[in-house]
Tab-separated table of C-alpha atoms in Angstrom:
chain	number	residue	atom	x	y	z
O	7	UNK	CA	-7.369	28.379	3.260
O	8	UNK	CA	-5.601	26.363	5.938
O	9	UNK	CA	-6.929	23.174	7.415
O	10	UNK	CA	-7.895	23.483	11.065
O	11	UNK	CA	-9.188	20.483	12.998
O	12	UNK	CA	-12.014	18.880	11.073
O	13	UNK	CA	-12.775	22.010	9.070
O	14	UNK	CA	-10.873	24.723	7.292
O	15	UNK	CA	-9.791	28.069	8.608
O	16	UNK	CA	-9.953	31.006	6.207
O	17	UNK	CA	-6.911	33.256	5.898
O	18	UNK	CA	-8.979	36.333	5.051
O	19	UNK	CA	-12.523	37.638	4.909
O	20	UNK	CA	-12.599	37.215	1.152
O	21	UNK	CA	-14.621	34.099	0.336
O	22	UNK	CA	-13.728	34.212	-3.347
O	23	UNK	CA	-14.702	31.559	-5.850
O	24	UNK	CA	-11.104	30.326	-5.930
O	25	UNK	CA	-11.287	29.585	-2.204
O	26	UNK	CA	-14.594	27.792	-2.625
O	27	UNK	CA	-13.274	25.706	-5.505
O	28	UNK	CA	-10.186	24.821	-3.480
O	29	UNK	CA	-12.309	23.785	-0.524
O	30	UNK	CA	-14.618	21.728	-2.708
O	31	UNK	CA	-11.646	19.666	-3.856
O	32	UNK	CA	-10.107	19.195	-0.406
O	33	UNK	CA	-13.147	18.767	1.821
O	34	UNK	CA	-14.308	15.168	2.502
O	35	UNK	CA	-16.871	13.864	0.033
O	36	UNK	CA	-20.471	13.912	1.229
O	37	UNK	CA	-23.748	13.254	-0.517
O	38	UNK	CA	-27.147	14.935	-0.128
O	39	UNK	CA	-25.682	17.861	1.771
O	40	UNK	CA	-26.908	21.349	0.875
O	41	UNK	CA	-24.434	23.377	2.855
O	42	UNK	CA	-21.386	23.280	5.074
O	43	UNK	CA	-20.428	25.516	7.973
O	44	UNK	CA	-16.775	26.475	8.446
O	45	UNK	CA	-16.013	28.094	11.795
O	46	UNK	CA	-13.615	31.031	11.776
O	47	UNK	CA	-12.428	33.321	14.566
O	48	UNK	CA	-13.860	36.323	12.738
O	49	UNK	CA	-16.970	34.949	11.087
O	50	UNK	CA	-18.841	31.931	9.804
O	51	UNK	CA	-18.526	31.121	6.126
O	52	UNK	CA	-21.507	29.274	4.766
O	53	UNK	CA	-20.856	27.350	1.567
O	54	UNK	CA	-24.144	26.640	-0.136
O	55	UNK	CA	-24.605	23.489	-2.160
O	56	UNK	CA	-20.920	22.645	-1.802
O	57	UNK	CA	-21.624	18.949	-1.979
O	58	UNK	CA	-24.308	18.866	-4.632
O	59	UNK	CA	-22.084	16.478	-6.600
O	60	UNK	CA	-19.390	14.010	-5.587
O	61	UNK	CA	-15.829	15.314	-5.646
O	62	UNK	CA	-14.619	11.946	-6.943
O	63	UNK	CA	-16.176	9.906	-9.692
O	64	UNK	CA	-15.453	6.871	-11.851
O	65	UNK	CA	-13.785	7.923	-15.106
O	66	UNK	CA	-14.266	4.576	-16.814
O	67	UNK	CA	-15.347	1.131	-15.716
O	68	UNK	CA	-13.494	-1.824	-17.199
O	69	UNK	CA	-15.009	-5.281	-17.490
O	70	UNK	CA	-12.610	-8.230	-17.407
O	71	UNK	CA	-12.958	-10.968	-19.985
O	72	UNK	CA	-13.106	-13.807	-17.433
O	73	UNK	CA	-16.163	-14.500	-15.362
O	74	UNK	CA	-14.782	-16.267	-12.272
O	75	UNK	CA	-14.055	-13.173	-10.195
O	76	UNK	CA	-16.687	-13.976	-7.612
O	77	UNK	CA	-13.784	-14.906	-5.328
O	78	UNK	CA	-12.316	-12.184	-3.114
O	79	UNK	CA	-9.521	-9.864	-4.157
O	80	UNK	CA	-6.848	-9.350	-1.464
O	81	UNK	CA	-4.381	-7.067	-3.252
O	82	UNK	CA	-3.810	-5.219	-6.493
O	83	UNK	CA	-1.225	-3.060	-8.246
O	84	UNK	CA	-0.269	-1.675	-11.630
O	85	UNK	CA	2.984	-2.573	-13.325
O	86	UNK	CA	5.513	0.249	-13.272
O	87	UNK	CA	4.807	1.095	-16.929
O	88	UNK	CA	1.041	0.916	-16.363
O	89	UNK	CA	0.541	-1.725	-19.047
O	90	UNK	CA	-0.603	-4.449	-16.679
O	91	UNK	CA	-2.969	-4.587	-13.730
O	92	UNK	CA	-2.440	-7.360	-11.162
O	93	UNK	CA	-4.833	-8.815	-8.592
O	94	UNK	CA	-4.108	-11.365	-5.867
O	95	UNK	CA	-7.071	-13.597	-5.089
O	96	UNK	CA	-8.394	-15.551	-2.124
O	97	UNK	CA	-7.737	-18.929	-3.767
O	98	UNK	CA	-3.990	-18.176	-3.962
O	99	UNK	CA	-3.923	-17.368	-7.657
O	100	UNK	CA	-2.788	-14.131	-9.312
O	101	UNK	CA	-4.296	-12.681	-12.473
O	102	UNK	CA	-2.670	-10.083	-14.696
O	103	UNK	CA	-4.730	-7.997	-17.114
O	104	UNK	CA	-3.464	-6.026	-20.082
O	105	UNK	CA	-4.550	-2.387	-19.701
O	106	UNK	CA	-3.687	-1.704	-23.339
O	107	UNK	CA	-6.023	-4.414	-24.607
O	108	UNK	CA	-9.336	-3.711	-22.902
O	109	UNK	CA	-8.168	-5.342	-19.666
O	110	UNK	CA	-8.090	-8.815	-21.170
O	111	UNK	CA	-6.507	-11.553	-19.093
O	112	UNK	CA	-2.842	-11.752	-20.112
O	113	UNK	CA	-1.261	-14.074	-17.545
O	114	UNK	CA	-2.436	-16.471	-14.876
O	115	UNK	CA	-0.176	-17.435	-11.957
O	116	UNK	CA	-1.509	-20.445	-10.021
O	117	UNK	CA	-1.058	-20.997	-6.308
O	118	UNK	CA	2.473	-22.488	-6.069
O	119	UNK	CA	1.663	-24.061	-2.706
O	120	UNK	CA	-1.529	-25.809	-3.850
O	121	UNK	CA	-3.163	-24.874	-0.544
O	122	UNK	CA	-5.912	-22.574	-1.857
O	123	UNK	CA	-4.934	-19.895	0.682
O	124	UNK	CA	-4.975	-16.190	-0.293
O	125	UNK	CA	-2.260	-14.377	-2.203
O	126	UNK	CA	-2.162	-11.418	0.151
O	127	UNK	CA	0.083	-8.833	-1.554
O	128	UNK	CA	1.604	-8.225	-4.998
O	129	UNK	CA	4.559	-5.962	-5.869
O	130	UNK	CA	6.569	-5.426	-9.048
O	131	UNK	CA	10.320	-5.235	-8.624
O	132	UNK	CA	11.597	-1.703	-9.402
O	133	UNK	CA	13.689	-1.172	-12.517
O	134	UNK	CA	17.451	-0.989	-12.038
O	135	UNK	CA	20.162	0.043	-14.537
O	136	UNK	CA	21.793	-3.384	-14.638
O	137	UNK	CA	18.771	-5.660	-14.289
O	138	UNK	CA	15.709	-5.942	-16.489
O	139	UNK	CA	13.099	-6.312	-13.775
O	140	UNK	CA	10.083	-5.256	-15.830
O	141	UNK	CA	8.422	-8.662	-15.618
O	142	UNK	CA	9.442	-9.664	-12.081
O	143	UNK	CA	6.540	-9.826	-9.623
O	144	UNK	CA	6.812	-10.627	-5.916
O	145	UNK	CA	3.771	-12.270	-4.331
O	146	UNK	CA	3.122	-13.079	-0.669
O	147	UNK	CA	0.785	-15.810	0.547
O	148	UNK	CA	-1.007	-16.364	3.831
O	149	UNK	CA	0.446	-19.880	3.778
O	150	UNK	CA	3.747	-18.241	4.813
O	151	UNK	CA	5.575	-18.193	1.500
O	152	UNK	CA	7.006	-15.574	-0.843
O	153	UNK	CA	7.304	-16.252	-4.540
O	154	UNK	CA	8.961	-14.179	-7.237
O	155	UNK	CA	7.357	-14.762	-10.620
O	156	UNK	CA	8.533	-14.020	-14.131
O	157	UNK	CA	5.149	-12.984	-15.421
O	158	UNK	CA	5.672	-13.490	-19.162
O	159	UNK	CA	6.845	-17.080	-18.770
O	160	UNK	CA	4.477	-17.603	-15.818
O	161	UNK	CA	7.347	-19.290	-13.962
O	162	UNK	CA	8.073	-19.114	-10.243
O	163	UNK	CA	11.765	-18.145	-10.061
O	164	UNK	CA	12.253	-18.725	-6.353
O	165	UNK	CA	10.271	-19.336	-3.183
O	166	UNK	CA	10.965	-18.401	0.433
O	167	UNK	CA	9.126	-20.139	3.272
O	168	UNK	CA	8.511	-18.427	6.601
O	169	UNK	CA	7.535	-21.233	8.952
O	170	UNK	CA	4.730	-20.602	11.428
O	171	UNK	CA	3.953	-17.241	9.851
O	172	UNK	CA	1.188	-15.878	7.661
O	173	UNK	CA	2.547	-13.167	5.364
O	174	UNK	CA	0.270	-10.173	4.811
O	175	UNK	CA	2.480	-7.432	3.337
O	176	UNK	CA	5.585	-6.964	1.205
O	177	UNK	CA	7.524	-4.040	-0.218
O	178	UNK	CA	10.618	-3.312	-2.314
O	179	UNK	CA	13.266	-0.720	-1.559
O	180	UNK	CA	13.530	2.046	-4.167
O	181	UNK	CA	16.569	0.445	-5.844
O	182	UNK	CA	15.055	-3.033	-5.785
O	183	UNK	CA	18.028	-4.416	-3.841
O	184	UNK	CA	15.979	-5.330	-0.754
O	185	UNK	CA	12.460	-6.427	0.000
O	186	UNK	CA	10.508	-6.775	3.205
O	187	UNK	CA	7.732	-8.982	4.515
O	188	UNK	CA	5.435	-8.800	7.534
O	189	UNK	CA	2.728	-10.964	8.971
O	190	UNK	CA	1.083	-12.775	11.832
O	191	UNK	CA	4.196	-13.300	13.978
O	192	UNK	CA	4.450	-9.551	14.765
O	193	UNK	CA	7.841	-9.161	13.089
O	194	UNK	CA	9.223	-7.513	9.955
O	195	UNK	CA	11.779	-9.375	7.840
O	196	UNK	CA	14.234	-7.855	5.382
O	197	UNK	CA	15.761	-9.882	2.530
O	198	UNK	CA	18.608	-9.284	0.113
O	199	UNK	CA	17.264	-9.425	-3.439
O	200	UNK	CA	20.460	-10.772	-5.029
O	201	UNK	CA	21.093	-13.638	-2.614
O	202	UNK	CA	17.516	-14.081	-1.315
O	203	UNK	CA	19.042	-14.313	2.167
O	204	UNK	CA	17.553	-12.877	5.365
O	205	UNK	CA	19.252	-9.598	6.344
O	206	UNK	CA	17.280	-8.878	9.502
O	207	UNK	CA	14.292	-9.972	11.530
O	208	UNK	CA	12.898	-6.902	13.254
O	209	UNK	CA	10.900	-7.561	16.407
O	210	UNK	CA	12.527	-5.549	19.234
O	211	UNK	CA	12.382	-1.959	20.442
O	212	UNK	CA	15.588	-0.009	21.007
O	213	UNK	CA	14.472	0.521	24.618
O	214	UNK	CA	14.360	-2.933	26.265
O	215	UNK	CA	11.486	-1.974	28.552
O	216	UNK	CA	9.279	-1.220	25.528
O	217	UNK	CA	7.788	-3.687	23.068
O	218	UNK	CA	7.679	-3.256	19.319
O	219	UNK	CA	4.723	-4.873	17.530
O	220	UNK	CA	2.591	-7.051	19.771
O	221	UNK	CA	0.132	-8.355	17.182
O	222	UNK	CA	-0.277	-8.943	13.450
O	223	UNK	CA	1.630	-6.625	11.106
O	224	UNK	CA	-0.195	-5.896	7.865
O	225	UNK	CA	2.069	-3.412	6.127
O	226	UNK	CA	5.767	-2.514	6.080
O	227	UNK	CA	7.187	0.132	3.750
O	228	UNK	CA	10.717	1.261	2.976
O	229	UNK	CA	11.484	4.945	3.436
O	230	UNK	CA	11.799	6.458	-0.074
O	231	UNK	CA	15.041	8.302	0.740
O	232	UNK	CA	16.765	5.793	3.039
O	233	UNK	CA	16.432	2.060	2.488
O	234	UNK	CA	17.757	1.395	5.992
O	235	UNK	CA	14.523	2.785	7.437
O	236	UNK	CA	11.189	0.934	7.430
O	237	UNK	CA	7.744	1.937	8.714
O	238	UNK	CA	5.236	-0.732	9.673
O	239	UNK	CA	1.759	-0.987	11.150
O	240	UNK	CA	-0.892	-3.491	12.156
O	241	UNK	CA	-3.399	-4.570	14.773
O	242	UNK	CA	-1.580	-3.204	17.833
O	243	UNK	CA	-2.439	0.455	17.109
O	244	UNK	CA	1.187	1.489	16.545
O	245	UNK	CA	3.371	2.646	13.681
O	246	UNK	CA	6.884	1.326	14.286
O	247	UNK	CA	9.874	3.041	12.692
O	248	UNK	CA	12.766	0.612	12.217
O	249	UNK	CA	16.470	1.076	11.544
O	250	UNK	CA	17.870	-2.027	9.839
O	251	UNK	CA	21.416	-1.128	10.927
O	252	UNK	CA	20.395	-1.237	14.588
O	253	UNK	CA	18.007	-4.138	14.135
O	254	UNK	CA	15.370	-2.468	16.286
O	255	UNK	CA	12.447	-0.083	16.278
O	256	UNK	CA	13.893	3.337	17.110
O	257	UNK	CA	10.571	5.026	17.792
O	258	UNK	CA	6.838	4.414	17.504
O	259	UNK	CA	3.591	6.328	17.105
O	260	UNK	CA	0.460	5.190	18.907
O	261	UNK	CA	-2.962	5.425	17.292
O	262	UNK	CA	-3.589	3.837	13.867
O	263	UNK	CA	-5.178	0.398	13.765
O	264	UNK	CA	-4.162	-1.028	10.382
O	265	UNK	CA	-5.839	-4.081	8.892
O	266	UNK	CA	-4.420	-4.058	5.366
O	267	UNK	CA	-1.912	-2.466	3.021
O	268	UNK	CA	-2.825	0.974	4.364
O	269	UNK	CA	0.463	2.792	4.908
O	270	UNK	CA	2.037	5.105	2.350
O	271	UNK	CA	5.038	7.434	2.631
O	272	UNK	CA	5.203	10.714	0.718
O	273	UNK	CA	8.069	10.829	-1.830
O	274	UNK	CA	9.655	13.680	0.151
O	275	UNK	CA	10.002	11.289	3.086
O	276	UNK	CA	8.583	13.762	5.617
O	277	UNK	CA	4.932	12.643	5.657
O	278	UNK	CA	3.127	9.331	5.773
């Protein structure tokens, strides 16, 4: 079957069980629906009781061993080896749970700014051949700061301040040699990991008559196959595609309104 609009278009008249199983996996999850109608140029295929159970379900629910999680969670991620699960909280703190030990609290990283403002995004630094980055965690804060933590020692290794900016999103390049930040000032910044220096501040379109981002930017991601390319999105209903070498947005796509870390690029680099 091939997807067509909001439904699926059949490639033949044979509505075999394999086709139905494939559709059940791909079709959006619905509850309390007895049937679905798929329009085809040759006929209508009626799939009875396709949604009698949810396509997705919880495999296992884990309870944390601390009881102060009534505060809001702004971001989360697994460590690259899957042994730790990290959450950034609305009071500026970060908690790290050990997935191999019944999700018990392993490390606590307090708000380094003492401002009780949210830790908005958390990212582990990718492994590199020459650097043991397994325990290096980058955290952004709405206070306008970036902090890289060594999680085992619970020490803040360095801090970067972006004045008059609230930082909402961060990302590492595949090799871990660069990282990016984005936030309320409608720009995307790129930093060198080794020197912690600013490589570029991206806020212009390659065509002077066009604007790049005009409002808050909530997510900015490196292209998986080219760390000179970055995609970003936010409140202005555009996806901007940046070339660090040119220092500008080279093209944009109008449509998506993004209010969080809601942009992901396929590993093949051709879809996002």
